[in-house]
Coordinates of C-alpha atoms in Angstrom, one line a residue:
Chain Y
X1 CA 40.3 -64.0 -128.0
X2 CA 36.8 -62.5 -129.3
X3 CA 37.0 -63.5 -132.9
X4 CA 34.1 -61.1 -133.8
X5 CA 36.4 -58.0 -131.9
X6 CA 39.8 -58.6 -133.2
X7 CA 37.6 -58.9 -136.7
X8 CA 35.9 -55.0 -136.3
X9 CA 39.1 -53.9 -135.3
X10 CA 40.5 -55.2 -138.3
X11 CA 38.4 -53.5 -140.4
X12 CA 39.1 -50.3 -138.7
X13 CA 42.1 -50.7 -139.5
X14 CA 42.1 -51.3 -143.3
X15 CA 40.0 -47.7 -142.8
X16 CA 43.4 -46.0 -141.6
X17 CA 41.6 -45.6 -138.1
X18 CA 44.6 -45.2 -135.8
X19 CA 42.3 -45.8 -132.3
X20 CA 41.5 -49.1 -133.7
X21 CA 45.1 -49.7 -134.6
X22 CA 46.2 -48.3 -131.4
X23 CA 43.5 -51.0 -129.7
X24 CA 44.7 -53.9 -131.9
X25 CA 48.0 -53.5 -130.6
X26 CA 46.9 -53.8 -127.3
X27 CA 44.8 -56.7 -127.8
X28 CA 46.9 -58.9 -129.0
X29 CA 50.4 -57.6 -129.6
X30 CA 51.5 -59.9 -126.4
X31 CA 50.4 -63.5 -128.2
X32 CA 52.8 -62.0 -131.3
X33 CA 55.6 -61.1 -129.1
X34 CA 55.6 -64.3 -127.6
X35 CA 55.5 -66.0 -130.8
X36 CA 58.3 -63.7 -132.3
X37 CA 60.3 -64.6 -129.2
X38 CA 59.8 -68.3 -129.5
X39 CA 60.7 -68.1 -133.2
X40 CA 63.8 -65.5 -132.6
X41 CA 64.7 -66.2 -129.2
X42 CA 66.5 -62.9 -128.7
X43 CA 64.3 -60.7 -127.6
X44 CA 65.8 -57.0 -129.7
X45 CA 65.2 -59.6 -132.7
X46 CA 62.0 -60.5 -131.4
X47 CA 60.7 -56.7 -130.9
X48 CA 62.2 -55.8 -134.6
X49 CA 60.3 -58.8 -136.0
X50 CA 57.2 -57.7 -133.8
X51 CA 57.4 -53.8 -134.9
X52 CA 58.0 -54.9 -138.4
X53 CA 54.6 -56.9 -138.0
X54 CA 52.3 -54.4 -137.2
X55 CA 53.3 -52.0 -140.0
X56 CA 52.6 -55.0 -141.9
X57 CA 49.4 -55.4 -140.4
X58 CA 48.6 -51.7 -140.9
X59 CA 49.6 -51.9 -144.7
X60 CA 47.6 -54.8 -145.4
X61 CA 44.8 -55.2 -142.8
X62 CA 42.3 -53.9 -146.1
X63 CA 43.2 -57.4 -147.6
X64 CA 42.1 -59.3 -144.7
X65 CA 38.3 -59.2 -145.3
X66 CA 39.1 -61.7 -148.6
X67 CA 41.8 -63.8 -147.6
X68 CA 39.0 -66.3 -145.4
X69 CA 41.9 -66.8 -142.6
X70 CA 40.2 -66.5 -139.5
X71 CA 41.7 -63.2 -137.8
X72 CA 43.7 -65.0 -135.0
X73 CA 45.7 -67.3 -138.0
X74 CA 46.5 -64.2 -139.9
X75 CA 47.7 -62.4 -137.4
X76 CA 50.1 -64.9 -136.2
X77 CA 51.1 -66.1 -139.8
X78 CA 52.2 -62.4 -140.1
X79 CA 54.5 -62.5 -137.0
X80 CA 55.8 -66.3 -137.5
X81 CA 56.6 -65.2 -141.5
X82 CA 58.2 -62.0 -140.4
X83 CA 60.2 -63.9 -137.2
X84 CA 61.5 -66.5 -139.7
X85 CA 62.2 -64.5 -142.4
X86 CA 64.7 -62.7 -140.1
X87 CA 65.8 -65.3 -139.1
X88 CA 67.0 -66.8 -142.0
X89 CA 67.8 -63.2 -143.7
X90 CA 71.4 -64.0 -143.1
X91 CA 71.6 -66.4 -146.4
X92 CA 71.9 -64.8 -149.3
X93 CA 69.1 -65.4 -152.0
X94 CA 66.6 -66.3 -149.6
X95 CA 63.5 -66.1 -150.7
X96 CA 60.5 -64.6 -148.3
X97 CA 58.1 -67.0 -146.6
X98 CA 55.2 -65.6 -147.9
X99 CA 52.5 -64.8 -145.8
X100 CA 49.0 -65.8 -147.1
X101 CA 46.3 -63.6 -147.0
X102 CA 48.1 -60.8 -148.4
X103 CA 47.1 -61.6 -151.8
X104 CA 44.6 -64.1 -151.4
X105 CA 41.7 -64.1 -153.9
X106 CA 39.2 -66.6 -152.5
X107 CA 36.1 -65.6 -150.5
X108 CA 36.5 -66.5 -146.8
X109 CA 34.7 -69.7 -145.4
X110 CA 31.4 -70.1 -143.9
X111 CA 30.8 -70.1 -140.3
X112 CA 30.1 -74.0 -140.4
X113 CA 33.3 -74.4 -142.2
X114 CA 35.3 -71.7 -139.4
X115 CA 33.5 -74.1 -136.8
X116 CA 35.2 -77.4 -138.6
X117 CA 38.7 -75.6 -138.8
X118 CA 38.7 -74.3 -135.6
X119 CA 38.0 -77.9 -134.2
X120 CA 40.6 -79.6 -136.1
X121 CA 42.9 -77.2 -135.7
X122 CA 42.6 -78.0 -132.0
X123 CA 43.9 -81.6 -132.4
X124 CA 46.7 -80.1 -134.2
X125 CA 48.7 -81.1 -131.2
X126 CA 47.5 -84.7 -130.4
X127 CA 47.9 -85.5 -134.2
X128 CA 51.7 -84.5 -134.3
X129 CA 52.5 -86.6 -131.3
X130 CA 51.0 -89.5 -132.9
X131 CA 53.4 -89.2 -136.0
X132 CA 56.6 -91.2 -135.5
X133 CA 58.8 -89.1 -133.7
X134 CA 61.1 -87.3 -136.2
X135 CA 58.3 -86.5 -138.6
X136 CA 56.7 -84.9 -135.7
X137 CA 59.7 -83.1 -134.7
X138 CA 60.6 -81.9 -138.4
X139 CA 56.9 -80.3 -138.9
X140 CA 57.6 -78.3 -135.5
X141 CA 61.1 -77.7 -136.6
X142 CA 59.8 -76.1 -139.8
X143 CA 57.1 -74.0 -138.4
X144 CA 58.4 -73.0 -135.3
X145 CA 62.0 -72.6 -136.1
X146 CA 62.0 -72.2 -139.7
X147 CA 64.0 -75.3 -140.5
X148 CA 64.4 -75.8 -144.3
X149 CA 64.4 -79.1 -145.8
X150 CA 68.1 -79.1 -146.1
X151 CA 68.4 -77.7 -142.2
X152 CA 65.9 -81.0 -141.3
X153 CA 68.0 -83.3 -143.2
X154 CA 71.6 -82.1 -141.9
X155 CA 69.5 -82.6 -138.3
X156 CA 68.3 -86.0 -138.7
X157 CA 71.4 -87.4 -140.5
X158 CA 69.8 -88.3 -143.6
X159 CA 69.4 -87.5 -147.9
X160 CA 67.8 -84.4 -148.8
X161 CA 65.2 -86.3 -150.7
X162 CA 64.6 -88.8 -147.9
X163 CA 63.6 -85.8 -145.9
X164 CA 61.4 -84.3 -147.9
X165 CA 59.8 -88.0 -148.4
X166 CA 59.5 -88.5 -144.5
X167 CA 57.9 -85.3 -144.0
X168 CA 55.4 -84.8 -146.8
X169 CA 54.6 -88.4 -145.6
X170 CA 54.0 -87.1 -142.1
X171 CA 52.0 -84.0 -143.7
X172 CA 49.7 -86.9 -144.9
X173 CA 49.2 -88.7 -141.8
X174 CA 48.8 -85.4 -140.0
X175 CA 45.7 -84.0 -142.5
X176 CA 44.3 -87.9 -141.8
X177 CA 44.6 -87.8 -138.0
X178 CA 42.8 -84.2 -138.0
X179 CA 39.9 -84.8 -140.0
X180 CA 39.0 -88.1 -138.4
Chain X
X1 CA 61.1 -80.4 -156.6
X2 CA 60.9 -83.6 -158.5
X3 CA 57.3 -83.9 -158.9
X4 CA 54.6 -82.6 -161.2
X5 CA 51.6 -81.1 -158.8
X6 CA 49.4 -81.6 -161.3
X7 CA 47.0 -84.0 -159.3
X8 CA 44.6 -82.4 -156.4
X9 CA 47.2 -84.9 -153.9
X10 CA 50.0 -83.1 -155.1
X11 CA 48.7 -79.7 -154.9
X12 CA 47.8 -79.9 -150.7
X13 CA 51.3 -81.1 -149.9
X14 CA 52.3 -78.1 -151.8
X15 CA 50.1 -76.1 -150.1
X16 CA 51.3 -77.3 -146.5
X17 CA 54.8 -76.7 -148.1
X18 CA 54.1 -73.4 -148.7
X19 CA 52.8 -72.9 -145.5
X20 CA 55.7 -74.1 -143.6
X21 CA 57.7 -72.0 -145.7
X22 CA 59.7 -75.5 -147.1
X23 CA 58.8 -74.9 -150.6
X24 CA 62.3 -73.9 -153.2
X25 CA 62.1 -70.5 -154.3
X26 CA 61.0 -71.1 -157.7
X27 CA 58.0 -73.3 -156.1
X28 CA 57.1 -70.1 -153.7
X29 CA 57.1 -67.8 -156.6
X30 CA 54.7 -70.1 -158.6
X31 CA 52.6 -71.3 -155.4
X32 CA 52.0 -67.2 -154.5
X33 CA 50.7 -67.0 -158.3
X34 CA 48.5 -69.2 -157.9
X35 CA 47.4 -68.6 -154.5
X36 CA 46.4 -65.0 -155.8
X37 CA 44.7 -67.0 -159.2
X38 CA 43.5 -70.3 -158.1
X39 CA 40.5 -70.4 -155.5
X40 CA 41.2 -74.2 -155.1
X41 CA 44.5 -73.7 -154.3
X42 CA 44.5 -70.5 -152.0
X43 CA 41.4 -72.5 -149.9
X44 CA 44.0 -75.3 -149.3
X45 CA 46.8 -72.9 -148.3
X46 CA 44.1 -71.6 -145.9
X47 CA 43.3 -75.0 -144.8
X48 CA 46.9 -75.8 -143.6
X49 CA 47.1 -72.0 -142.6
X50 CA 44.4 -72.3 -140.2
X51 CA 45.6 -75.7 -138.5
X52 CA 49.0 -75.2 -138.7
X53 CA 49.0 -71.8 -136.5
X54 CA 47.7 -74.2 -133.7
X55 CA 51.3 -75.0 -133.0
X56 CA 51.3 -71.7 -131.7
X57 CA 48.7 -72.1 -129.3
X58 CA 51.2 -73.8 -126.9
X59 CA 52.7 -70.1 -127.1
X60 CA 52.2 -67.9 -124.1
X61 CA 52.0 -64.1 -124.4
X62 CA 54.4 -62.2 -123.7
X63 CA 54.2 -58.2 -122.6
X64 CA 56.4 -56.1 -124.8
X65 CA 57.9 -53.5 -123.7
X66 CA 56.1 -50.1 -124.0
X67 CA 59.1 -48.8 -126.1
X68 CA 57.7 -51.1 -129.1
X69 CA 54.4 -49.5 -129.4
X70 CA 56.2 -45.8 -129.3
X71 CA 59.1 -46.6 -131.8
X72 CA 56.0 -48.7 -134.1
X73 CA 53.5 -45.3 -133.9
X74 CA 56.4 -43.3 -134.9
X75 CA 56.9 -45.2 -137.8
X76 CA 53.3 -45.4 -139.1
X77 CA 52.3 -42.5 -138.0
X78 CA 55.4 -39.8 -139.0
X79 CA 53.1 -36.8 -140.1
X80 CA 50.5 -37.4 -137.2
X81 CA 52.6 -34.7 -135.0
X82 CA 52.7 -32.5 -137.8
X83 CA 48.9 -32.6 -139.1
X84 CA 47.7 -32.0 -135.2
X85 CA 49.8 -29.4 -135.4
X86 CA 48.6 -28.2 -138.5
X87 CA 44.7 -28.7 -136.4
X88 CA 45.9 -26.6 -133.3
X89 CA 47.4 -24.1 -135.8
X90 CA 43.8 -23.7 -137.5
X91 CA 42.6 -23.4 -134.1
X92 CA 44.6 -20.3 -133.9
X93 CA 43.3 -18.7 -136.8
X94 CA 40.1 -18.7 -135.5
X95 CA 40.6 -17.8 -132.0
X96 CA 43.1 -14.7 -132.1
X97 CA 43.2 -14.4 -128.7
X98 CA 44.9 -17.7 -128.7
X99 CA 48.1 -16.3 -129.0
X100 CA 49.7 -17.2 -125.8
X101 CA 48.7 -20.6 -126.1
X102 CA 50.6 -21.0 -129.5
X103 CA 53.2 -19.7 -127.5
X104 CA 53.1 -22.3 -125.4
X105 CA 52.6 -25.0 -127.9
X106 CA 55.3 -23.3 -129.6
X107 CA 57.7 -23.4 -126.5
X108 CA 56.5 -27.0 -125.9
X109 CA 57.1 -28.9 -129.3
X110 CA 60.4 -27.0 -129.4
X111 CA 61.5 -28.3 -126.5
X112 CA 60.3 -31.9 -127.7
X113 CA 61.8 -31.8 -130.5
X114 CA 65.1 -30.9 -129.4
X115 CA 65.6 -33.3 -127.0
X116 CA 68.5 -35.8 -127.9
X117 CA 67.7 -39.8 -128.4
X118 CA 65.0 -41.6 -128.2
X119 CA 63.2 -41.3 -125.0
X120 CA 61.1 -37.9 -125.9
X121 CA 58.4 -37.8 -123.4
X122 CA 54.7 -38.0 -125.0
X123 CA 52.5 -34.8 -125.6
X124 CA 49.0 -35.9 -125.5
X125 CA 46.0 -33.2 -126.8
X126 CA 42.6 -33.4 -126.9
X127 CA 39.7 -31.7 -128.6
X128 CA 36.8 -31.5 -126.4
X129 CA 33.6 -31.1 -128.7
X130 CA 29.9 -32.2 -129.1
X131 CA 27.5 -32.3 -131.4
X132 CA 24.6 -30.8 -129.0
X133 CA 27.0 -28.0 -127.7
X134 CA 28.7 -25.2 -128.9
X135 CA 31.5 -25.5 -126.1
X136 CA 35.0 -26.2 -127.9
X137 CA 37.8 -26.4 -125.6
X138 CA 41.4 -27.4 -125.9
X139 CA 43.6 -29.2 -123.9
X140 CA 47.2 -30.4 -123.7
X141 CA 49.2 -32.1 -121.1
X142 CA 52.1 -30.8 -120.1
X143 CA 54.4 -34.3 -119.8
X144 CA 57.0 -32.9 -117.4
X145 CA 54.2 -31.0 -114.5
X146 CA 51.6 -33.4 -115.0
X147 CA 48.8 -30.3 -115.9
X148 CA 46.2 -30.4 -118.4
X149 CA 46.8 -26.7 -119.9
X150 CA 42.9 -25.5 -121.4
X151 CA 41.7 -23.4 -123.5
X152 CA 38.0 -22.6 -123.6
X153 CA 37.4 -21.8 -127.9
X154 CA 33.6 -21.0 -127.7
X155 CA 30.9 -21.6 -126.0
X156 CA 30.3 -21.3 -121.9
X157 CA 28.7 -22.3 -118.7
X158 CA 25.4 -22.1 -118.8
X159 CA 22.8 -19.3 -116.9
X160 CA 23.5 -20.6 -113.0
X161 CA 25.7 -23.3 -113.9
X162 CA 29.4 -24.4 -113.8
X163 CA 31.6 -26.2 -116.0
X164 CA 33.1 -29.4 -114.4
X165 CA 36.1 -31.8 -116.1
X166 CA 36.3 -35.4 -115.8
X167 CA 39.4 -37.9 -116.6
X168 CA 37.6 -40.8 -117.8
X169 CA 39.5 -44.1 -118.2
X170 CA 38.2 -47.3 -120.3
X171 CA 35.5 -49.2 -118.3
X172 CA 36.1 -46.8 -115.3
X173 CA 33.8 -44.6 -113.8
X174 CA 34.6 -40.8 -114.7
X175 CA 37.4 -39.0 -112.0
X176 CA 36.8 -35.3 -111.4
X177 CA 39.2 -33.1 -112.3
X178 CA 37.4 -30.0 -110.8
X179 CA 34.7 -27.2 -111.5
X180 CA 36.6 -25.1 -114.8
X181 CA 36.9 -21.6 -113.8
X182 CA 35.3 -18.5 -116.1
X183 CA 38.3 -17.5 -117.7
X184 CA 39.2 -18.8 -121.0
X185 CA 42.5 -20.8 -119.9
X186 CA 43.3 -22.5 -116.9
X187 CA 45.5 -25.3 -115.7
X188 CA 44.6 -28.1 -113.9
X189 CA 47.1 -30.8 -112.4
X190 CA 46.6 -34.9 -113.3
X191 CA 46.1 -37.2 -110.3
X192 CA 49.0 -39.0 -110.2
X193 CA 47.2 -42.5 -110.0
X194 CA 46.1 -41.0 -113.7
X195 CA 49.5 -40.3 -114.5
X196 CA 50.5 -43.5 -115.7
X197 CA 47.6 -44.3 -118.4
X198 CA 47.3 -40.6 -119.2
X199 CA 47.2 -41.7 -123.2
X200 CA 44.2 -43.1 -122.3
X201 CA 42.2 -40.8 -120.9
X202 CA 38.7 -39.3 -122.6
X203 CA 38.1 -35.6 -121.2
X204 CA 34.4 -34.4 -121.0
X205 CA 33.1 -31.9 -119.4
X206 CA 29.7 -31.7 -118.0
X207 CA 27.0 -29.2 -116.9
X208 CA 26.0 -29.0 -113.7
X209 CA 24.7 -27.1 -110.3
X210 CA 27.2 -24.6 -108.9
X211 CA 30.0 -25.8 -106.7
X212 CA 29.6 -29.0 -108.6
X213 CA 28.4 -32.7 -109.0
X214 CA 26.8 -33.3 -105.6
X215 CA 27.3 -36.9 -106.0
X216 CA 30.9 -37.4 -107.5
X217 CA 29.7 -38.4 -110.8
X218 CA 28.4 -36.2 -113.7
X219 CA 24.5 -35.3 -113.4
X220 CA 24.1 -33.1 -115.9
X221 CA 25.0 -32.9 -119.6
X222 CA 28.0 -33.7 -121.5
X223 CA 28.9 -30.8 -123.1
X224 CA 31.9 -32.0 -124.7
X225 CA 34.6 -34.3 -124.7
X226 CA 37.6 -35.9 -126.1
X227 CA 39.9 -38.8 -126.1
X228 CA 44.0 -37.7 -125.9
X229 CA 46.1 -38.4 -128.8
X230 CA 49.9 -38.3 -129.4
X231 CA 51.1 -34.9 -130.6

């Protein structure tokens, strides 16, 4: 993905300019339906979630230009928060993953600093694989499948707390392992 | 949560949480405070934002179907029909003689907007305009016949010279559609390997010798021209 041409377009967007909108969707609306459908897994759920992204997207692209998420990230935070929202929408009281960048204040980072990001974000992978297993598989489970602490700790067979201890433990080791 | 996140160490791990959507709801409330107030704080909910999506990366796409992208235009767009309409209708004002084209725009949308469920085929209209030119002209596509229906507003060929119409598609070279005769309207039917990405299309028409472009591609000015869009 041109970062630099999903950016303009963007911006074109948070100007109400439908061709740009109309291009955006094109551009990328395939690397969000495929991350709706991994989330979902059903694919009417997965077009819903996908739809519902995009008039997100078109409500809030003006609020992009501060948020300092590089335009890729948001736009798949935005698909992933709206796939896991539905799919947890079935318990009552749930509260929204939020998506950040909607209401971001700080200014966005320097290109040096996108360079550094986009670099560690790339050993993103190898990191969570050398986690011990379970701490591994709970990160994944909460991102990709929108596992809640309680869900991860029915799954692995142990306390709520000891859960959240494991996994915070495993946020540490991963933030280690990806700025080394 | 048990913890106070008072110290810097505290406040990442609730910024990952947050991330990962794990946080209680009364931590999410307060996190999205301070994520909208705290510039330390929203740059590490950034930092796990950014690395965190690369679990996706593993993703492949995946084509939605085309349906999306109409029922999703439809919903941010409702009014577009109308205020194009609105346009075409202003259009009529100032061309009387237009009259048989509202009819037909008339006849069209009715017929459109009648039609039962949710598989309503597309309308696309363009204005075909320049800066350089006075030559206006109008065109729609008729969904079901495959024609572009014109309408020349103002302007004409000039002294010795014809009108011709080109279907140009993005990052392909212009397809002719044929020299435009003198009268004000005509019809002219789509190539049917332009069918298919008809949305797409830009129209322009160029100036050039009598019977045509000897070479197949535009030689003289562009006149005017417009991309289609949804009525």
């Amino acid at each position: 993905m041109d970062r630099q041409e999903i950016e303009n377009l963007i911006a074109r967007v948070a100007l109400k300019d439908r061709a740009a909108f109309d291009q955006l969707y094109d551009r990328v609306s395939a690397k969000l339906f495929g991350v709706c459908l991994r989330v979902l897994n059903k694919r009417a759920a997965a077009e819903d979630a996908m739809q519902d992204s995009f008039v997100k997207i078109w409500n809030n692209a003006d609020k992009y230009n501060a948020n300092g998420l590089s335009p890729m990230t948001w736009l798949i935070t935005i698909a992933r928060n709206t796939s896991i929202d539905r799919l947890r929408a079935r318990k009552k009281g749930h509260q929204d993953v939020n998506t950040p960048g909607f209401e971001l204040v700080s200014p966005g980072p320097t290109p040096e600093q996108y360079a550094v990001a986009s670099s560690e974000a790339s050993r993103l992978s190898g990191c969570l694989d050398t986690l011990e297993e379970d701490r591994g598989k709970a990160i994944r489970g909460a991102y990709l499948d929108g596992e809640t602490y309680s869900d991860l700790a029915e799954r692995f067979g142990v306390p709520l707390n000891t859960m959240r201890t494991w996994l915070r433990r495993g946020l540490i080791a991963l933030r280690e392992c990806m700025s080394q | 949560m048990t913890q106070t996140p008072e110290t810097p160490h505290d406040d990442d791990l609730l910024a990952a949480e947050m991330v990962l959507g794990l946080s209680s709801d009364d931590d999410m409330i307060a996190a999205r405070r301070r994520v909208a107030t705290e510039r330390d704080f929203a740059d590490r909910v950034v930092f796990w934002q950014e690395r965190l999506t690369a679990m996706t990366d593993g993703i492949d796409p995946v084509s939605p179907p085309a349906r999306v992208k109409k029922k999703l235009m439809a919903q941010v767009f409702p009014k577009q029909r109308v205020s194009i309409l609105q346009r075409l209708w202003v259009w009529q004002g100032v061309a009387m003689a237009s009259l048989l084209f509202a009819g037909y725009l008339g006849v069209q949308l009715l017929e459109i907007n009648t039609r039962p469920g949710g598989d309503q085929p597309t309308v696309l209209a363009a204005q075909l305009v320049s800066d350089t030119s006075p030559l206006q002209v109008l065109a729609v596509v008729e969904p079901i016949k495959h024609e572009i229906a014109l309408r020349r507003v103002s302007g004409a060929a000039n002294e010795g010279r014809v009108l011709e119409l080109w279907a140009i598609l993005p990052d392909q070279a212009p397809v002719s559609l044929g020299v435009l005769p003198d009268s004000e309207t005509t019809r002219i039917l789509v190539p049917a390997e332009l069918r298919s990405q008809a949305a797409q299309i830009t129209l322009a028409i160029s100036d050039e010798p009598v019977g045509g472009s000897p070479t197949g591609a535009p030689t003289g000015d562009v006149l005017a021209a417009g991309a289609m869009s949804e009525l």
